[in-house]
Amino acid sequence: MRTGPSGAIVAAAATSLPETVGGTRNWDYRYTWVRDASLTLQALATATCKQEKGDFFAFLAQAAATKLERGADLQVMYGIGGEHDLSERVLPHLSGWRGSAPVRVGNGAWRQRQLDVYGELLDAAHQTLPHDVPLDPPVRSFLRQCAEAAAHRWADPDQGIWEGRGPGRHFLHSKLMCWVALDRAIALAHALSAQDLVTDWQRIREQIREAIENKGFNHRTGAFTQAFDSEQLDASALMLPLVGFLPGDDPRVRSTVETVARQLTDFRGLVRRYLQDDIDDGEGTFLLCTFWLAQALALTGQPARAHQVFEAALSHANDVGLLPEEVDTRTGEALGNFPQAFSHIGLINAAHTIRAAEAALEANTDAHRQQPKD
């Protein structure tokens, strides 16, 4: 959801709608997450919404640049007016939706280190900003700082895309998105006036690739896993082909996609993020992860299966086409905050990828039919 006049894009318009009825995973999403907003911007670019990109990068450069200038991590979320302090507190006088307490205002994730945000941000810039002319100085400086932060911090542990509240770990998705940050910054070098940094960025990009390939794939599991030297599955590993790190026909990608489809998918055809985490509460299946699976299946040359998974997720839109964050694995009810930007991002990107895969398959079939027979 875009909020004028600041140019901020919020993750959801609600707070404390639970991820399981009666549970405690009740978070306040009424803020601008760098990750969510960057991915939303890419989806808007697919939909040719041009005004939003300039407004968003201007908002973020103004809200976030001072952090990087002081050598701190990029803050992962902001208030819609650029507020930095989003301290979390509980409202004990409210019982919550269907008794799902606590009701929270603010979100403690604003203090976390989440290294993947550099990749989402630079990928959004790569897809939506011009490459052939230098960008405006504030945006140019901000994006250079983001690339440098990814280059210098990629090997550190963090809390990752799912904002775990336990100790930091070496999450594969975070390393992958640091690779994306440098890959896109290299492509944007002229626009960033950063030609002098390209050699270093290329060297570090290769170091990240080697680390992911050597430590991220588990041969026993047959998949890229949640963290380095781990056997735990995570749907975020589906991002490997989605961001172009590996092609869809790579055997490790195919194996990862099939393992996620087999072990993280419920009887409705919807995908869980993972099987367990640091919070002793259940949760539903994630629509974003389901759309990721659809997109990955399309990239592995299986558009028919991709379409089936896509339709399974799409069937949980409400009567006006809005999607929740999660779906209850038992009842099929909507869970999590609503409407959820992540889910709609997944829908748009998956639809685009599936249509491209179907068109490529049709073109190949037509070309085969037109070949002269002996």
Coordinates of C-alpha atoms in Angstrom, one line a residue:
M1 CA 0.0 0.0 0.0
R2 CA 1.5 3.4 -1.1
T3 CA 1.1 6.2 1.4
G4 CA 1.2 9.8 0.0
P5 CA 2.7 12.2 0.1
S6 CA 5.9 10.7 1.5
G7 CA 6.3 8.0 -1.1
A8 CA 6.5 5.2 1.5
I9 CA 5.0 1.8 0.8
V10 CA 3.7 -0.1 3.8
A11 CA 3.7 -3.9 4.2
A12 CA 0.1 -4.1 5.4
A13 CA -2.6 -1.8 6.8
A14 CA -3.2 -3.8 10.0
T15 CA -1.6 -4.8 13.2
S16 CA -1.7 -8.0 15.3
L17 CA -3.8 -10.2 13.1
P18 CA -2.4 -13.6 14.2
E19 CA -0.5 -16.2 12.2
T20 CA -2.5 -18.8 14.1
V21 CA -5.7 -18.2 16.0
G22 CA -5.0 -17.8 19.7
G23 CA -1.3 -17.6 19.1
T24 CA 1.3 -14.9 19.8
R25 CA 2.8 -14.3 16.3
N26 CA 0.9 -11.0 16.1
W27 CA 3.0 -8.3 14.6
D28 CA 2.5 -4.7 13.6
Y29 CA 3.0 -4.4 9.8
R30 CA 2.0 -0.7 9.3
Y31 CA 5.5 0.4 8.3
T32 CA 7.8 0.6 5.4
W33 CA 10.0 -2.5 5.2
V34 CA 12.9 -1.9 2.8
R35 CA 12.5 -5.5 1.6
D36 CA 8.8 -5.4 1.1
A37 CA 8.8 -2.0 -0.5
S38 CA 11.6 -2.9 -2.8
L39 CA 9.8 -6.0 -4.0
T40 CA 6.6 -4.1 -4.3
L41 CA 8.3 -1.5 -6.5
Q42 CA 9.5 -4.3 -8.8
A43 CA 5.9 -5.5 -9.1
L44 CA 4.7 -2.0 -9.8
A45 CA 7.3 -1.7 -12.5
T46 CA 5.9 -4.8 -14.1
A47 CA 2.5 -3.1 -14.0
T48 CA 4.1 0.1 -15.5
C49 CA 3.5 2.3 -12.4
K50 CA 6.2 4.9 -13.0
Q51 CA 5.5 7.6 -10.5
E52 CA 6.0 5.3 -7.4
K53 CA 9.6 4.5 -8.1
G54 CA 10.9 8.1 -7.9
D55 CA 8.8 8.8 -4.8
F56 CA 10.0 5.6 -3.1
F57 CA 13.7 6.0 -3.7
A58 CA 13.6 9.7 -2.7
F59 CA 11.8 8.7 0.5
L60 CA 14.3 5.9 1.3
A61 CA 17.4 8.0 0.5
Q62 CA 16.2 10.6 2.9
A63 CA 15.1 8.3 5.6
A64 CA 18.0 5.8 5.5
A65 CA 21.1 7.5 4.2
T66 CA 22.4 8.9 7.5
K67 CA 22.6 5.4 9.0
L68 CA 25.0 4.2 6.3
E69 CA 27.1 7.3 6.4
R70 CA 27.8 6.6 10.0
G71 CA 28.9 3.0 9.2
A72 CA 25.8 1.4 10.8
D73 CA 23.6 -1.2 9.1
L74 CA 20.8 -0.1 6.9
Q75 CA 17.7 0.0 9.1
V76 CA 15.3 -2.6 7.8
M77 CA 12.0 -0.6 8.3
Y78 CA 10.7 2.9 8.9
G79 CA 7.6 4.7 9.8
I80 CA 5.6 6.2 6.9
G81 CA 7.0 9.6 7.7
G82 CA 10.6 8.3 7.9
E83 CA 10.5 7.6 11.6
H84 CA 13.4 5.5 12.9
D85 CA 12.3 4.5 16.4
L86 CA 9.5 1.9 16.1
S87 CA 9.8 0.4 19.6
E88 CA 7.4 -2.4 20.2
R89 CA 4.9 -2.3 23.0
V90 CA 1.9 -4.4 24.1
L91 CA -1.6 -3.0 24.6
P92 CA -2.9 -5.2 27.4
H93 CA -6.4 -3.8 27.5
L94 CA -7.1 -5.3 24.1
S95 CA -8.0 -9.0 23.8
G96 CA -7.0 -9.3 20.1
W97 CA -8.7 -10.9 17.2
R98 CA -10.5 -14.0 18.4
G99 CA -8.5 -13.9 21.6
S100 CA -5.2 -13.8 19.9
A101 CA -3.1 -11.7 22.3
P102 CA -0.9 -9.8 22.7
V103 CA -1.9 -6.8 20.5
R104 CA 1.2 -4.9 19.6
V105 CA 2.1 -1.4 18.4
G106 CA 5.5 -1.0 16.9
N107 CA 7.8 -3.8 15.8
G108 CA 11.0 -4.9 17.4
A109 CA 12.4 -6.0 14.1
W110 CA 13.5 -2.4 13.4
R111 CA 16.6 -3.1 15.5
Q112 CA 17.6 -6.3 13.7
R113 CA 20.4 -6.9 11.2
Q114 CA 18.9 -8.3 8.0
L115 CA 21.5 -8.3 5.3
D116 CA 19.2 -9.3 2.5
V117 CA 17.7 -5.8 2.3
Y118 CA 20.7 -4.6 0.3
G119 CA 20.0 -7.0 -2.5
E120 CA 16.3 -6.3 -2.7
L121 CA 16.9 -2.6 -2.8
L122 CA 19.6 -2.7 -5.5
D123 CA 17.6 -5.2 -7.5
A124 CA 14.6 -2.8 -7.4
A125 CA 16.9 0.0 -8.5
H126 CA 18.3 -2.2 -11.3
Q127 CA 14.8 -2.9 -12.6
T128 CA 13.3 0.5 -12.2
L129 CA 16.0 3.2 -12.6
P130 CA 17.9 4.2 -15.8
H131 CA 21.4 2.6 -16.3
D132 CA 22.8 4.9 -18.9
V133 CA 22.9 8.3 -17.0
P134 CA 24.2 9.1 -13.5
L135 CA 21.4 9.1 -10.9
D136 CA 20.6 12.1 -8.7
P137 CA 23.4 12.6 -6.2
P138 CA 21.5 11.6 -3.0
V139 CA 20.1 8.4 -4.6
R140 CA 23.4 7.6 -6.3
S141 CA 25.3 8.0 -3.0
F142 CA 22.8 5.9 -1.0
L143 CA 22.8 3.0 -3.5
R144 CA 26.6 3.0 -3.6
Q145 CA 26.7 2.8 0.2
C146 CA 24.3 -0.1 0.1
A147 CA 26.5 -2.0 -2.3
E148 CA 29.5 -1.3 -0.1
A149 CA 27.7 -2.5 3.0
A150 CA 26.8 -5.8 1.3
A151 CA 30.4 -6.2 0.1
H152 CA 31.8 -5.7 3.6
R153 CA 29.1 -7.4 5.7
W154 CA 28.0 -10.4 3.7
A155 CA 29.9 -12.9 5.8
D156 CA 28.3 -11.8 9.0
P157 CA 25.4 -13.6 10.7
D158 CA 22.0 -11.9 10.8
Q159 CA 18.3 -12.5 11.6
G160 CA 17.3 -13.1 7.9
I161 CA 14.2 -12.6 5.8
W162 CA 11.9 -14.2 8.4
E163 CA 13.1 -11.9 11.2
G164 CA 13.9 -14.7 13.7
R165 CA 14.2 -13.5 17.2
G166 CA 16.9 -15.9 18.2
P167 CA 20.6 -15.6 17.7
G168 CA 21.9 -14.5 14.3
R169 CA 22.8 -17.2 11.8
H170 CA 24.4 -17.5 8.4
F171 CA 21.2 -17.6 6.4
L172 CA 21.5 -18.7 2.8
H173 CA 18.9 -16.2 1.6
S174 CA 20.9 -13.3 3.2
K175 CA 24.1 -14.3 1.5
L176 CA 22.3 -14.7 -1.8
M177 CA 20.8 -11.3 -1.7
C178 CA 24.2 -9.8 -0.9
W179 CA 25.4 -11.5 -4.1
V180 CA 22.4 -9.8 -5.8
A181 CA 23.3 -6.4 -4.4
L182 CA 26.8 -6.6 -5.9
D183 CA 25.6 -8.1 -9.2
R184 CA 23.1 -5.3 -9.7
A185 CA 25.5 -2.6 -8.5
I186 CA 28.0 -3.8 -11.1
A187 CA 25.3 -3.5 -13.8
L188 CA 24.5 0.0 -12.5
A189 CA 28.1 1.1 -12.1
H190 CA 27.7 3.9 -14.7
A191 CA 24.5 5.2 -13.1
L192 CA 26.2 5.1 -9.7
S193 CA 29.4 6.7 -10.9
A194 CA 31.1 3.7 -9.4
Q195 CA 33.3 2.3 -12.1
D196 CA 36.3 2.4 -9.8
L197 CA 34.6 -0.1 -7.4
V198 CA 33.6 -2.7 -10.0
T199 CA 36.8 -4.8 -9.7
D200 CA 36.4 -5.2 -6.0
W201 CA 32.6 -5.8 -6.3
Q202 CA 33.3 -8.6 -8.9
R203 CA 35.9 -10.3 -6.6
I204 CA 33.5 -10.3 -3.6
R205 CA 30.6 -11.4 -5.7
E206 CA 32.6 -14.5 -6.7
Q207 CA 33.5 -15.1 -3.1
I208 CA 29.8 -15.1 -2.1
R209 CA 29.0 -17.5 -5.0
E210 CA 31.7 -20.0 -3.9
A211 CA 30.4 -19.8 -0.3
I212 CA 26.8 -20.5 -1.3
E213 CA 27.7 -23.3 -3.6
N214 CA 30.1 -25.0 -1.1
K215 CA 28.1 -24.4 2.2
G216 CA 24.5 -23.8 1.1
F217 CA 23.7 -27.1 -0.7
N218 CA 23.2 -30.2 1.5
H219 CA 23.7 -33.4 -0.3
R220 CA 21.8 -35.5 2.2
T221 CA 18.8 -33.3 2.0
G222 CA 19.2 -32.9 -1.8
A223 CA 18.5 -29.2 -1.6
F224 CA 19.9 -25.7 -0.8
T225 CA 18.9 -25.2 2.8
Q226 CA 18.0 -22.5 5.2
A227 CA 21.5 -21.7 6.5
F228 CA 25.1 -22.7 5.8
D229 CA 25.9 -26.3 6.9
S230 CA 22.3 -27.0 7.8
E231 CA 19.8 -29.7 6.9
Q232 CA 16.7 -27.5 7.5
L233 CA 14.6 -26.7 4.5
D234 CA 13.4 -23.1 3.8
A235 CA 11.2 -21.9 1.0
S236 CA 13.5 -18.9 0.5
A237 CA 16.0 -21.2 -1.2
L238 CA 13.5 -21.0 -4.2
M239 CA 14.9 -17.5 -4.8
L240 CA 18.2 -18.9 -6.2
P241 CA 16.8 -19.2 -9.8
L242 CA 14.4 -16.3 -9.3
V243 CA 17.2 -13.8 -9.0
G244 CA 19.4 -15.4 -11.6
F245 CA 22.1 -16.9 -9.3
L246 CA 21.6 -20.3 -11.0
P247 CA 19.6 -21.3 -14.1
G248 CA 16.4 -23.3 -13.7
D249 CA 18.0 -26.3 -15.4
D250 CA 20.8 -26.6 -12.9
P251 CA 20.3 -30.1 -11.2
R252 CA 20.7 -28.5 -7.7
V253 CA 17.9 -26.1 -8.5
R254 CA 15.6 -28.8 -9.8
S255 CA 16.3 -30.9 -6.7
T256 CA 15.7 -28.0 -4.4
V257 CA 12.4 -27.2 -6.1
E258 CA 11.2 -30.8 -5.9
T259 CA 12.3 -31.2 -2.3
V260 CA 10.4 -28.0 -1.2
A261 CA 7.4 -29.2 -3.2
R262 CA 7.5 -32.6 -1.5
Q263 CA 8.3 -31.6 2.1
L264 CA 7.0 -28.0 2.6
T265 CA 3.7 -28.2 0.7
D266 CA 0.4 -29.1 2.4
F267 CA -2.6 -31.0 1.0
R268 CA -4.0 -27.7 -0.4
G269 CA -0.9 -27.2 -2.5
L270 CA 0.3 -24.3 -0.4
V271 CA 3.9 -23.9 0.9
R272 CA 5.2 -23.4 4.4
R273 CA 8.2 -21.1 5.0
Y274 CA 10.0 -23.9 7.0
L275 CA 9.0 -26.6 9.5
Q276 CA 10.2 -24.9 12.8
D277 CA 11.8 -21.8 14.3
D278 CA 12.6 -20.1 17.6
I279 CA 8.9 -19.3 18.5
D280 CA 6.9 -22.2 20.0
D281 CA 3.7 -21.4 18.1
G282 CA 2.2 -22.8 14.9
E283 CA 1.6 -20.8 11.7
G284 CA -0.1 -21.2 8.4
T285 CA 1.2 -21.7 4.9
F286 CA 2.7 -18.6 3.2
L287 CA 1.1 -17.4 0.0
L288 CA 4.4 -15.6 -1.0
C289 CA 6.3 -18.9 -0.7
T290 CA 3.6 -20.7 -2.7
F291 CA 3.9 -18.1 -5.5
W292 CA 7.7 -18.6 -5.3
L293 CA 7.2 -22.3 -5.9
A294 CA 5.0 -21.5 -8.9
Q295 CA 7.6 -19.2 -10.3
A296 CA 10.5 -21.6 -9.7
L297 CA 8.5 -24.5 -11.4
A298 CA 8.0 -22.2 -14.4
L299 CA 11.8 -21.5 -14.5
T300 CA 12.6 -25.2 -14.4
G301 CA 10.5 -25.8 -17.5
Q302 CA 7.3 -26.9 -15.8
P303 CA 4.7 -24.3 -16.6
A304 CA 1.7 -26.6 -16.3
R305 CA 2.6 -27.5 -12.7
A306 CA 3.5 -23.9 -12.1
H307 CA 0.0 -22.9 -13.2
Q308 CA -1.6 -25.4 -10.8
V309 CA 0.4 -24.1 -7.8
F310 CA -0.5 -20.5 -8.9
E311 CA -4.2 -21.3 -9.0
A312 CA -4.0 -23.0 -5.6
A313 CA -2.7 -19.8 -4.0
L314 CA -4.9 -17.5 -6.0
S315 CA -8.0 -19.4 -4.8
H316 CA -7.5 -17.8 -1.4
A317 CA -8.1 -14.2 -2.6
N318 CA -11.3 -12.7 -1.1
D319 CA -14.3 -11.4 -3.0
V320 CA -12.5 -8.2 -4.1
G321 CA -9.2 -10.0 -5.0
L322 CA -7.2 -9.2 -1.9
L323 CA -4.8 -11.8 -0.4
P324 CA -3.8 -12.5 3.2
E325 CA -0.3 -13.3 4.4
E326 CA -1.0 -16.9 5.3
V327 CA -3.7 -19.6 5.2
D328 CA -4.7 -21.9 8.0
T329 CA -3.5 -25.4 7.1
R330 CA -6.6 -27.0 8.7
T331 CA -9.5 -24.7 7.9
G332 CA -8.3 -22.7 4.9
E333 CA -9.0 -19.5 6.7
A334 CA -7.0 -16.3 6.1
L335 CA -4.3 -15.7 8.7
G336 CA -1.7 -12.9 9.3
N337 CA -2.0 -9.2 8.5
F338 CA -4.2 -8.2 5.6
P339 CA -4.0 -7.3 2.8
Q340 CA -0.4 -8.3 2.6
A341 CA 2.0 -6.7 0.1
F342 CA 4.2 -9.8 0.0
S343 CA 1.4 -12.0 -1.2
H344 CA 0.4 -9.6 -4.0
I345 CA 4.0 -9.2 -5.1
G346 CA 4.3 -12.9 -5.4
L347 CA 1.2 -13.1 -7.5
I348 CA 2.3 -10.5 -10.0
N349 CA 5.9 -11.9 -10.4
A350 CA 4.7 -15.5 -10.6
A351 CA 2.0 -14.6 -13.2
H352 CA 4.7 -12.8 -15.3
T353 CA 7.1 -15.7 -15.1
I354 CA 4.6 -18.3 -15.9
R355 CA 3.2 -16.5 -18.9
A356 CA 6.8 -16.1 -20.2
A357 CA 7.5 -19.8 -19.7
E358 CA 4.2 -20.7 -21.5
A359 CA 5.0 -18.4 -24.4
A360 CA 8.5 -19.9 -24.7
L361 CA 7.0 -23.4 -24.7
E362 CA 4.5 -22.5 -27.4
A363 CA 7.2 -20.9 -29.5
N364 CA 9.4 -24.1 -29.2
T365 CA 6.4 -26.3 -30.1
D366 CA 5.6 -24.2 -33.1
A367 CA 9.2 -24.2 -34.3
H368 CA 9.3 -28.0 -34.0
R369 CA 6.1 -28.4 -36.0
Q370 CA 7.5 -26.2 -38.8
Q371 CA 10.7 -28.2 -39.2
P372 CA 10.7 -30.1 -42.5
K373 CA 10.3 -33.9 -42.1
D374 CA 12.8 -36.3 -43.7

